[in-house]
GROMACS .gro file of C-alpha atoms in nm:
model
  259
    1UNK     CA    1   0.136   2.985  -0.208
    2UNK     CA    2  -0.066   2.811  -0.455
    3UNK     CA    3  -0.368   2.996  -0.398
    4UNK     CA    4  -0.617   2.839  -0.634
    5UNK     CA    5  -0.534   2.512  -0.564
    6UNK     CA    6  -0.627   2.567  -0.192
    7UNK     CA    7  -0.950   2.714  -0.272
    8UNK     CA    8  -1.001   2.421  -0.474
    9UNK     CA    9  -0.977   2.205  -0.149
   10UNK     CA   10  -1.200   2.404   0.094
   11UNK     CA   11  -1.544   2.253  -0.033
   12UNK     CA   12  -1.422   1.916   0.067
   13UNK     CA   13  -1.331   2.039   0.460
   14UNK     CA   14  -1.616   1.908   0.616
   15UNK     CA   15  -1.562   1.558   0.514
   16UNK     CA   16  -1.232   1.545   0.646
   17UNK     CA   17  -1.125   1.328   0.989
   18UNK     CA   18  -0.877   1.357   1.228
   19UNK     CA   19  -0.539   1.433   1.141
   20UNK     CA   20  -0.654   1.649   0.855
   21UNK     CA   21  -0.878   1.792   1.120
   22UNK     CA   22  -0.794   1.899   1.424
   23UNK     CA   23  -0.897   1.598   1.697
   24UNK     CA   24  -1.082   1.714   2.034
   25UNK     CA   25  -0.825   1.645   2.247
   26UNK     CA   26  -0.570   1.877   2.008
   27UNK     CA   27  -0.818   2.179   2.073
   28UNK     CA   28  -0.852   2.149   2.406
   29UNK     CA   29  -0.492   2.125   2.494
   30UNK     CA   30  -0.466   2.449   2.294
   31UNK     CA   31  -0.723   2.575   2.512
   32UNK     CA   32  -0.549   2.546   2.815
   33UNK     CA   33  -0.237   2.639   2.715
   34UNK     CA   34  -0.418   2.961   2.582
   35UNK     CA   35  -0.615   3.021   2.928
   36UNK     CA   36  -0.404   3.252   3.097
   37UNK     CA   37  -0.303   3.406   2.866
   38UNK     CA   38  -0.408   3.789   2.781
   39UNK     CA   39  -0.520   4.001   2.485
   40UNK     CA   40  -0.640   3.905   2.106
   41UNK     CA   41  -0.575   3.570   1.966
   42UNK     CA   42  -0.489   3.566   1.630
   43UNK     CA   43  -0.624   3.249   1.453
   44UNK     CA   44  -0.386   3.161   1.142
   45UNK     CA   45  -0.691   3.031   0.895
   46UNK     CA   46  -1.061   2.993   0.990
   47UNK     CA   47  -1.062   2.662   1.161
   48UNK     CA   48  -1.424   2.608   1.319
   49UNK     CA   49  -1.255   2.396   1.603
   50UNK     CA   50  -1.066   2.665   1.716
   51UNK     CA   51  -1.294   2.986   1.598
   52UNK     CA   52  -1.514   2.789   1.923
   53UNK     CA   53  -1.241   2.905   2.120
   54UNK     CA   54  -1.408   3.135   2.434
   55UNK     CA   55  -1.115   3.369   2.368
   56UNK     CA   56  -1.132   3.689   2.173
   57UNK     CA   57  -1.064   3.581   1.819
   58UNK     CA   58  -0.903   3.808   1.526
   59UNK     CA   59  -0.890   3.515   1.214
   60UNK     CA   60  -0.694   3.563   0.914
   61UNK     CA   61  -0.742   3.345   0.617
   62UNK     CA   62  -0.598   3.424   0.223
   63UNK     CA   63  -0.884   3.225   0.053
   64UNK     CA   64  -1.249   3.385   0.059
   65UNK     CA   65  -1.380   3.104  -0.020
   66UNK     CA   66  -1.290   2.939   0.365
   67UNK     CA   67  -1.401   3.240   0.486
   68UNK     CA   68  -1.803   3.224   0.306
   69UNK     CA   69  -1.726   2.830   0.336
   70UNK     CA   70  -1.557   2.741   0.641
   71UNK     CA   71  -1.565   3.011   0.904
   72UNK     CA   72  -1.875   2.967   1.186
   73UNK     CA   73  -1.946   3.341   1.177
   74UNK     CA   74  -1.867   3.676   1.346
   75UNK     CA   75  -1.943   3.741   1.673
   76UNK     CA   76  -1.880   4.015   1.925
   77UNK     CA   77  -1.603   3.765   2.011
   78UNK     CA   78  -1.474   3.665   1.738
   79UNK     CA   79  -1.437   3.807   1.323
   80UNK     CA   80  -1.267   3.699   1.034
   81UNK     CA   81  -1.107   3.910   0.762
   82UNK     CA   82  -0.874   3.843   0.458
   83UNK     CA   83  -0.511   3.836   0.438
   84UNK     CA   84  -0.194   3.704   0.386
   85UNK     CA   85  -0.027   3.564   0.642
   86UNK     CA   86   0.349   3.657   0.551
   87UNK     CA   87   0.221   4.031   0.538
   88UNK     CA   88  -0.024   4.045   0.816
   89UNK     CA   89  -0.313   4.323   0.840
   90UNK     CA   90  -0.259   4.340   1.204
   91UNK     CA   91  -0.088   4.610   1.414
   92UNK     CA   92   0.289   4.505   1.581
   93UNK     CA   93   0.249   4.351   1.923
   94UNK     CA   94  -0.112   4.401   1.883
   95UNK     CA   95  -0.198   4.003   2.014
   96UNK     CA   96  -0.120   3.801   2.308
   97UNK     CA   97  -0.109   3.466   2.115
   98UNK     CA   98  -0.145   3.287   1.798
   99UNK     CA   99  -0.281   2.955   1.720
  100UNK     CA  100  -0.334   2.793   1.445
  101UNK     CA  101  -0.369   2.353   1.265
  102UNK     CA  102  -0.162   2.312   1.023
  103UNK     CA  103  -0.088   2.661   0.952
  104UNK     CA  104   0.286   2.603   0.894
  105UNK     CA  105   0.225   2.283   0.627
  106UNK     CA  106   0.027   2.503   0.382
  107UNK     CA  107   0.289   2.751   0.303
  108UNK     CA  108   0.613   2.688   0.113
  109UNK     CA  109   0.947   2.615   0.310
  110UNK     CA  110   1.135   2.771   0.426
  111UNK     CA  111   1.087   3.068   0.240
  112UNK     CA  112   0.715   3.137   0.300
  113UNK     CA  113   0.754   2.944   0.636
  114UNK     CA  114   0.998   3.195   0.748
  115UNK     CA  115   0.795   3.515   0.603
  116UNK     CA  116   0.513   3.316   0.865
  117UNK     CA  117   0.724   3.296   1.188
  118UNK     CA  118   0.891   3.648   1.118
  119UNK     CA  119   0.491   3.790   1.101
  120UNK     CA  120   0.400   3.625   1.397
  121UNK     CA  121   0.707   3.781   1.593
  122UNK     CA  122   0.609   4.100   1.500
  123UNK     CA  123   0.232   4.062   1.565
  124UNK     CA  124   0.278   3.906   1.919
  125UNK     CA  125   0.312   4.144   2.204
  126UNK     CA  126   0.572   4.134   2.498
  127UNK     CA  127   0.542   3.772   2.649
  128UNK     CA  128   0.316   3.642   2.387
  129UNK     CA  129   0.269   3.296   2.316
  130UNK     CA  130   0.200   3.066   2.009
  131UNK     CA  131   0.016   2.748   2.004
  132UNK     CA  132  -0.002   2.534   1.640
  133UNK     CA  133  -0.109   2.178   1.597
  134UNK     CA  134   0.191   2.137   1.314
  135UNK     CA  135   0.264   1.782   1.082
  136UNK     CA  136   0.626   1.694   1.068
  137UNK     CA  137   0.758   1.417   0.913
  138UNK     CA  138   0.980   1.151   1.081
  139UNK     CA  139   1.370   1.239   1.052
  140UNK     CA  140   1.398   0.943   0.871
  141UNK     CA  141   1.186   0.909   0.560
  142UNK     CA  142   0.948   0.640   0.555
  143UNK     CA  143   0.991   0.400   0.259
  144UNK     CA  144   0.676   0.466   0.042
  145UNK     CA  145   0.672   0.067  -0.037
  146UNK     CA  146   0.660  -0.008   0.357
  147UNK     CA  147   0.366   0.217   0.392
  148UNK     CA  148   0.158   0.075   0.065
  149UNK     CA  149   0.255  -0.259   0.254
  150UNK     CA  150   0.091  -0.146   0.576
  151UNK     CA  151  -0.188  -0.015   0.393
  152UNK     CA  152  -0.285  -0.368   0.175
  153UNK     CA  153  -0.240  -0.594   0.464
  154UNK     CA  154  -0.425  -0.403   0.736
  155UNK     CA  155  -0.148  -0.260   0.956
  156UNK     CA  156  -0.313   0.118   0.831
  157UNK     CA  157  -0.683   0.086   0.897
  158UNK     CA  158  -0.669   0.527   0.861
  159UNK     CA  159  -0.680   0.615   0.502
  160UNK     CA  160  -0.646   0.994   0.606
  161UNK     CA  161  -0.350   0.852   0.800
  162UNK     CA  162  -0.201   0.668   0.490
  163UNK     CA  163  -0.261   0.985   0.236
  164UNK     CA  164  -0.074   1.214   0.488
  165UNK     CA  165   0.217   0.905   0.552
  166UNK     CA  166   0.241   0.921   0.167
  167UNK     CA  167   0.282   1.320   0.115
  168UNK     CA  168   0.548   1.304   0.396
  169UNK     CA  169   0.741   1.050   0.227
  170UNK     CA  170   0.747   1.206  -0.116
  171UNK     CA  171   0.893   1.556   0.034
  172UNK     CA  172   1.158   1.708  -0.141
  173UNK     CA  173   1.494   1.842   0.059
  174UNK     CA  174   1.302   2.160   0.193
  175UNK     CA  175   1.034   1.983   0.352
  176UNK     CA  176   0.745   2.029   0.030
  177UNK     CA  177   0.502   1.756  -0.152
  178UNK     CA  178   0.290   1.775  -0.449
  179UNK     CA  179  -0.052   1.641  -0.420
  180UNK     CA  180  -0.028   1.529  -0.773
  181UNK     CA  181   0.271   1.330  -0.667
  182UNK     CA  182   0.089   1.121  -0.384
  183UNK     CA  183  -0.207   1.090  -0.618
  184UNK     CA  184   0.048   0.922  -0.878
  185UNK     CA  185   0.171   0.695  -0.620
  186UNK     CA  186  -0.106   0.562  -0.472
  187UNK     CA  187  -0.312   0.509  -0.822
  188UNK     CA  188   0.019   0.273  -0.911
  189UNK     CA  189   0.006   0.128  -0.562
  190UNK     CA  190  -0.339   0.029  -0.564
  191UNK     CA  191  -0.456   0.030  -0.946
  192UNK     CA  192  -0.786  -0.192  -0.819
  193UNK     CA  193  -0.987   0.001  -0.579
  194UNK     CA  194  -1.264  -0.299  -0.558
  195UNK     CA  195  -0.939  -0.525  -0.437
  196UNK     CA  196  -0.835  -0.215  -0.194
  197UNK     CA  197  -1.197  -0.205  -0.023
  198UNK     CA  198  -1.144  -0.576   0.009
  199UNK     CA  199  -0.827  -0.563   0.188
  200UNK     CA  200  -0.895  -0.199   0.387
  201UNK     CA  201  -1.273  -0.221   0.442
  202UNK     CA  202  -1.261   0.143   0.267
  203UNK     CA  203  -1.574   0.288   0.134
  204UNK     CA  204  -1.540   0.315  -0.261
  205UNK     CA  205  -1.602   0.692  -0.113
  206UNK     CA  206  -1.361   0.764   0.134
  207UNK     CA  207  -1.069   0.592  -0.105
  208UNK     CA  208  -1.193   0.856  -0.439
  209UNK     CA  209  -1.089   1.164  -0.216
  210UNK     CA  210  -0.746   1.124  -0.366
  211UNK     CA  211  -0.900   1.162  -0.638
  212UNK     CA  212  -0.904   1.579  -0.526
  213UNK     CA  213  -0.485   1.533  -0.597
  214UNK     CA  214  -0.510   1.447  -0.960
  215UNK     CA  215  -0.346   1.664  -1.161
  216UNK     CA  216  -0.362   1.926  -0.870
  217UNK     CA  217  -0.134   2.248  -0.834
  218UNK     CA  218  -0.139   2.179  -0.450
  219UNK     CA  219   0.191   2.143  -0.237
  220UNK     CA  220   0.251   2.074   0.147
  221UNK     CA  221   0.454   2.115   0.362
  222UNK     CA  222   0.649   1.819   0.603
  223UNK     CA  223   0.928   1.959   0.777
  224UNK     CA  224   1.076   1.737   1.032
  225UNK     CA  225   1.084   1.893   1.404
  226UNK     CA  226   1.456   2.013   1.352
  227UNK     CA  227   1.362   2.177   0.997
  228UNK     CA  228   1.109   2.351   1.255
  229UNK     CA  229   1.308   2.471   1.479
  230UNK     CA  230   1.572   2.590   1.274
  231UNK     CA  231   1.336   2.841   1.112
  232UNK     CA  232   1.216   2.930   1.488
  233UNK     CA  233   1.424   2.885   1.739
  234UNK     CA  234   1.621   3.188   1.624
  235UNK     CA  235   1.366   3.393   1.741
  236UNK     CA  236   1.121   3.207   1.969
  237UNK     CA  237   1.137   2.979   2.237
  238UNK     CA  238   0.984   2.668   2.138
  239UNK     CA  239   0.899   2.297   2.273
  240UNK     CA  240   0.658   2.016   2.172
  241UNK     CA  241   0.336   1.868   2.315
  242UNK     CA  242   0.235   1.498   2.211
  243UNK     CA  243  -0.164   1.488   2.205
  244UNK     CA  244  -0.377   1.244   2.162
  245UNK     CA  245  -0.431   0.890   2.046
  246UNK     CA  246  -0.611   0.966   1.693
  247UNK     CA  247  -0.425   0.785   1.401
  248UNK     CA  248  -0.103   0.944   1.333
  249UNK     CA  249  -0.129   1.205   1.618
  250UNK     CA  250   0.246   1.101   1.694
  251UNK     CA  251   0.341   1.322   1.341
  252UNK     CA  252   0.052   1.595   1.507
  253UNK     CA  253   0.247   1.709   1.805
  254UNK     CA  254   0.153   2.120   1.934
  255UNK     CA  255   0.425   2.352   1.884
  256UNK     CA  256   0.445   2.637   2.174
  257UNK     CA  257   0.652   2.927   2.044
  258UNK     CA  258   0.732   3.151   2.378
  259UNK     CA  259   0.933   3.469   2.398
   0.00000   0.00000   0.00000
């Protein structure tokens, strides 16, 4: 994991929309899944949508600054501590379920992917249950041209929507994408940001947060669902929950991982 380069991104969390967030109707879809279910949750990073949770919540995030940054705050309820997710500092089959947004798309596959999945089979107890709002990529690669084209006559009026269409077509074989890369792409796609805000109705604002990609160390992760499941389904039982109506929500689907 390229540590730095996430801690570089948490400062500009709060700014970000739906799907770089997790949308309302995401969380509480997690929440029901989640309701009958017993024992600890183990959140994978500190996301404040889910830390809201009324569950008992053990978080685990590897930057401290999303922890001072990011995280709401302990509570008799809920705390936060450090740690890496493919080494866990939390007992075997010491939770009754996992959830996490995105957790699976900021860790390298499948290598690091796999370290995940293997962590959270060892941390869940007998009959436990994950839940993880996860990004996945269409089987067949969108042509970066037709989404520029969407994006300059109107048929993408999301620009979090178009940045995250652009880092899943610029994946490699395993699934990864360089932030730098979709910065590069987009700066020779739209070289006029005056003529973009013209065409978009895009702030001057909301079109320099690519701007956080130049040069950056960052990757991401895209698998498509059958990338997914071949790092899971070896040990979990797993199936997919389409939520929600927010821009690109179709590439947002829940993934339930089930003993």
């Amino acid at each position: 994991m390229a540590l730095s380069a996430w801690e570089a991104y948490v400062g500009r969390w709060t700014g970000q929309v739906p799907p770089l967030r997790p949308h309302a109707d995401s969380v509480e879809a997690t929440a029901r899944i989640l309701q009958a279910q017993p024992g600890n949750t183990l959140l994978l990073g500190v996301t404040p949508e889910l830390a809201g949770l009324d569950r008992q919540i053990i978080a685990v995030d590897w930057a401290k600054s999303a922890l001072s940054d990011i995280w709401p705050g302990d509570t008799p309820k809920r705390h936060a501590m450090l740690g890496d997710w493919r080494a866990l500092p939390i007992a075997s089959r010491s939770v009754g379920s996992v959830m996490g947004d995105g957790s699976l798309n900021v860790v390298r596959w499948p290598n690091d992917a796999r370290a995940v999945i293997d962590e959270i089979d060892r941390v869940l107890a007998d009959e436990g249950i994950a839940v993880m709002r996860t990004f996945v990529a269409c089987e067949d690669r969108e042509a970066v041209d037709a989404i520029c084209d969407d994006v300059q006559n109107g048929r993408e009026p999301s620009f979090a929507a178009a940045k995250w269409r652009l880092a899943m077509a610029l994946t490699d074989v395993e699934g990864n994408s360089a932030a730098a890369d979709v910065y590069d792409v987009f700066e020779s796609a739209f070289p006029d940001r005056l003529d973009l805000t013209r065409a978009t109705g895009w702030s001057a604002a909301t079109i320099a947060e690519i701007d956080a990609y130049r040069a950056s160390a960052l990757h991401m992760a895209f698998p498509t669902r059958a990338m997914f499941e071949t790092i899971a389904a070896p040990k979990f039982g797993l199936r997919w929950i389409d939520v929600g109506t927010y821009p690109l929500a179709a590439r947002c689907p829940l993934v339930v991982l089930t003993r």
